[in-house]
Amino acid sequence: MNSQSVPQSHPQSHLPLTAHADKCAHCGRPLIHPGTVVPFVGVVGPECKTKFTGLLMLVAEVELLQFNIDDQGSQRLASGIMRTLQNIGFEVKKRIDLENRTLWLEVCSRRVTKRGSDMVKTWEQVRAEFEQRLQLAAAEREVHFGASA
C-alpha cells in the first residue's frame, strides 16, 4: 500500500493566545482585559470566542483533506469546498502534488475577505451543507487513500 503524508500549509498550536486590543474584532465591544486571538479573525472578547470554535475546527479539518487529481468527483468536491470557504470569507488556494497525484486546499493564514461577524453569520447559514461535503470528502479519502493509522 502506498503511504502518503498529508499536506499541511501552516501547522498551528491549538493553545489559545491572548492579546491586548481596544475592541473585539467580532462585535466591536471595548475590551478591558486581554482578548483571545482567533486566527483569521483577530482579537475577540470572552463572549465571542466560542462562536469561532466551529470555524477553526473546519479550517483544521479542511487542511488535512487530500483529493485525487485523477478523479473528477474528487476534483468537484475540492472545488465545492473551496467555493464554500470563499463564500464564508476565507482566502483559499489549491495546491497540487503531481508526484503523489493529490491536491489539497490551503487556507491562507490570517487573510479573510469579510469581518468576523459576517463570517459567523455566513458559516451558520451553510453549516449543514458544508458538513455533508466534509463527510463525502472523508469517505472519498478512505476509498482512495485507505485508512490512516
PDB file of N, CA, C and O in Angstrom, residues 3-29:
ATOM      1  N   SER A   3       1.802   4.687   1.164  1.00  0.00           N
ATOM      2  CA  SER A   3       1.548   5.609   2.286  1.00  0.00           C
ATOM      3  C   SER A   3       1.877   7.030   1.848  1.00  0.00           C
ATOM      4  O   SER A   3       2.933   7.287   1.317  1.00  0.00           O
ATOM      5  N   GLN A   4       0.921   7.947   2.077  1.00  0.00           N
ATOM      6  CA  GLN A   4       1.132   9.329   1.676  1.00  0.00           C
ATOM      7  C   GLN A   4       1.003  10.242   2.877  1.00  0.00           C
ATOM      8  O   GLN A   4       0.151  10.053   3.712  1.00  0.00           O
ATOM      9  N   SER A   5       1.887  11.216   2.940  1.00  0.00           N
ATOM     10  CA  SER A   5       1.781  12.180   4.028  1.00  0.00           C
ATOM     11  C   SER A   5       0.718  13.212   3.677  1.00  0.00           C
ATOM     12  O   SER A   5       0.465  13.491   2.519  1.00  0.00           O
ATOM     13  N   VAL A   6       0.092  13.749   4.685  1.00  0.00           N
ATOM     14  CA  VAL A   6      -0.958  14.737   4.489  1.00  0.00           C
ATOM     15  C   VAL A   6      -0.332  16.115   4.423  1.00  0.00           C
ATOM     16  O   VAL A   6       0.393  16.522   5.324  1.00  0.00           O
ATOM     17  N   PRO A   7      -0.570  16.867   3.350  1.00  0.00           N
ATOM     18  CA  PRO A   7      -0.010  18.209   3.266  1.00  0.00           C
ATOM     19  C   PRO A   7      -0.633  19.114   4.311  1.00  0.00           C
ATOM     20  O   PRO A   7      -1.825  19.073   4.534  1.00  0.00           O
ATOM     21  N   GLN A   8       0.185  19.916   4.948  1.00  0.00           N
ATOM     22  CA  GLN A   8      -0.309  20.893   5.907  1.00  0.00           C
ATOM     23  C   GLN A   8       0.331  22.225   5.573  1.00  0.00           C
ATOM     24  O   GLN A   8       1.536  22.324   5.479  1.00  0.00           O
ATOM     25  N   SER A   9      -0.493  23.244   5.387  1.00  0.00           N
ATOM     26  CA  SER A   9       0.044  24.516   4.947  1.00  0.00           C
ATOM     27  C   SER A   9       0.702  25.301   6.066  1.00  0.00           C
ATOM     28  O   SER A   9       1.696  25.953   5.858  1.00  0.00           O
ATOM     29  N   HIS A  10       0.121  25.256   7.240  1.00  0.00           N
ATOM     30  CA  HIS A  10       0.701  26.002   8.345  1.00  0.00           C
ATOM     31  C   HIS A  10       0.199  25.430   9.661  1.00  0.00           C
ATOM     32  O   HIS A  10      -0.816  25.833  10.187  1.00  0.00           O
ATOM     33  N   PRO A  11       0.934  24.425  10.199  1.00  0.00           N
ATOM     34  CA  PRO A  11       0.526  23.857  11.470  1.00  0.00           C
ATOM     35  C   PRO A  11       0.454  24.951  12.523  1.00  0.00           C
ATOM     36  O   PRO A  11       1.309  25.819  12.577  1.00  0.00           O
ATOM     37  N   GLN A  12      -0.595  24.920  13.318  1.00  0.00           N
ATOM     38  CA  GLN A  12      -0.773  25.934  14.340  1.00  0.00           C
ATOM     39  C   GLN A  12      -1.012  25.275  15.683  1.00  0.00           C
ATOM     40  O   GLN A  12      -1.617  24.223  15.765  1.00  0.00           O
ATOM     41  N   SER A  13      -0.570  25.908  16.720  1.00  0.00           N
ATOM     42  CA  SER A  13      -0.852  25.451  18.069  1.00  0.00           C
ATOM     43  C   SER A  13      -2.317  25.714  18.365  1.00  0.00           C
ATOM     44  O   SER A  13      -2.882  26.711  17.945  1.00  0.00           O
ATOM     45  N   HIS A  14      -2.950  24.798  19.075  1.00  0.00           N
ATOM     46  CA  HIS A  14      -4.348  24.983  19.427  1.00  0.00           C
ATOM     47  C   HIS A  14      -4.505  25.620  20.800  1.00  0.00           C
ATOM     48  O   HIS A  14      -5.596  25.680  21.338  1.00  0.00           O
ATOM     49  N   LEU A  15      -3.404  26.079  21.378  1.00  0.00           N
ATOM     50  CA  LEU A  15      -3.488  26.783  22.649  1.00  0.00           C
ATOM     51  C   LEU A  15      -4.001  28.193  22.400  1.00  0.00           C
ATOM     52  O   LEU A  15      -3.538  28.878  21.485  1.00  0.00           O
ATOM     53  N   PRO A  16      -4.977  28.640  23.203  1.00  0.00           N
ATOM     54  CA  PRO A  16      -5.484  29.991  22.975  1.00  0.00           C
ATOM     55  C   PRO A  16      -4.430  31.034  23.340  1.00  0.00           C
ATOM     56  O   PRO A  16      -3.803  30.968  24.387  1.00  0.00           O
ATOM     57  N   LEU A  17      -4.219  31.972  22.450  1.00  0.00           N
ATOM     58  CA  LEU A  17      -3.300  33.069  22.692  1.00  0.00           C
ATOM     59  C   LEU A  17      -4.113  34.285  23.105  1.00  0.00           C
ATOM     60  O   LEU A  17      -5.214  34.495  22.615  1.00  0.00           O
ATOM     61  N   THR A  18      -3.551  35.075  23.977  1.00  0.00           N
ATOM     62  CA  THR A  18      -4.238  36.300  24.377  1.00  0.00           C
ATOM     63  C   THR A  18      -3.440  37.499  23.889  1.00  0.00           C
ATOM     64  O   THR A  18      -2.234  37.421  23.691  1.00  0.00           O
ATOM     65  N   ALA A  19      -4.161  38.580  23.698  1.00  0.00           N
ATOM     66  CA  ALA A  19      -3.517  39.811  23.237  1.00  0.00           C
ATOM     67  C   ALA A  19      -4.382  40.992  23.660  1.00  0.00           C
ATOM     68  O   ALA A  19      -5.582  40.856  23.879  1.00  0.00           O
ATOM     69  N   HIS A  20      -3.757  42.130  23.759  1.00  0.00           N
ATOM     70  CA  HIS A  20      -4.490  43.340  24.088  1.00  0.00           C
ATOM     71  C   HIS A  20      -5.046  43.953  22.807  1.00  0.00           C
ATOM     72  O   HIS A  20      -4.391  43.937  21.765  1.00  0.00           O
ATOM     73  N   ALA A  21      -6.248  44.455  22.894  1.00  0.00           N
ATOM     74  CA  ALA A  21      -6.880  45.169  21.783  1.00  0.00           C
ATOM     75  C   ALA A  21      -7.885  46.141  22.373  1.00  0.00           C
ATOM     76  O   ALA A  21      -8.375  45.950  23.494  1.00  0.00           O
ATOM     77  N   ASP A  22      -8.177  47.191  21.629  1.00  0.00           N
ATOM     78  CA  ASP A  22      -9.150  48.172  22.097  1.00  0.00           C
ATOM     79  C   ASP A  22     -10.564  47.627  22.078  1.00  0.00           C
ATOM     80  O   ASP A  22     -11.365  47.920  22.963  1.00  0.00           O
ATOM     81  N   LYS A  23     -10.864  46.833  21.030  1.00  0.00           N
ATOM     82  CA  LYS A  23     -12.220  46.305  20.920  1.00  0.00           C
ATOM     83  C   LYS A  23     -12.205  44.918  20.296  1.00  0.00           C
ATOM     84  O   LYS A  23     -11.241  44.513  19.647  1.00  0.00           O
ATOM     85  N   CYS A  24     -13.304  44.203  20.470  1.00  0.00           N
ATOM     86  CA  CYS A  24     -13.476  42.860  19.927  1.00  0.00           C
ATOM     87  C   CYS A  24     -13.598  42.950  18.407  1.00  0.00           C
ATOM     88  O   CYS A  24     -14.359  43.766  17.886  1.00  0.00           O
ATOM     89  N   ALA A  25     -12.848  42.099  17.704  1.00  0.00           N
ATOM     90  CA  ALA A  25     -12.888  42.088  16.236  1.00  0.00           C
ATOM     91  C   ALA A  25     -14.226  41.586  15.711  1.00  0.00           C
ATOM     92  O   ALA A  25     -14.570  41.831  14.563  1.00  0.00           O
ATOM     93  N   HIS A  26     -14.994  40.888  16.544  1.00  0.00           N
ATOM     94  CA  HIS A  26     -16.274  40.342  16.108  1.00  0.00           C
ATOM     95  C   HIS A  26     -17.433  41.299  16.372  1.00  0.00           C
ATOM     96  O   HIS A  26     -18.144  41.686  15.460  1.00  0.00           O
ATOM     97  N   CYS A  27     -17.613  41.706  17.622  1.00  0.00           N
ATOM     98  CA  CYS A  27     -18.793  42.512  17.972  1.00  0.00           C
ATOM     99  C   CYS A  27     -18.491  43.994  18.165  1.00  0.00           C
ATOM    100  O   CYS A  27     -19.405  44.811  18.234  1.00  0.00           O
ATOM    101  N   GLY A  28     -17.207  44.338  18.299  1.00  0.00           N
ATOM    102  CA  GLY A  28     -16.840  45.742  18.449  1.00  0.00           C
ATOM    103  C   GLY A  28     -16.903  46.272  19.876  1.00  0.00           C
ATOM    104  O   GLY A  28     -16.627  47.444  20.109  1.00  0.00           O
ATOM    105  N   ARG A  29     -17.257  45.424  20.840  1.00  0.00           N
ATOM    106  CA  ARG A  29     -17.289  45.877  22.237  1.00  0.00           C
ATOM    107  C   ARG A  29     -15.886  46.208  22.719  1.00  0.00           C
ATOM    108  O   ARG A  29     -14.917  45.540  22.367  1.00  0.00           O
TER     109      ARG A  29
END
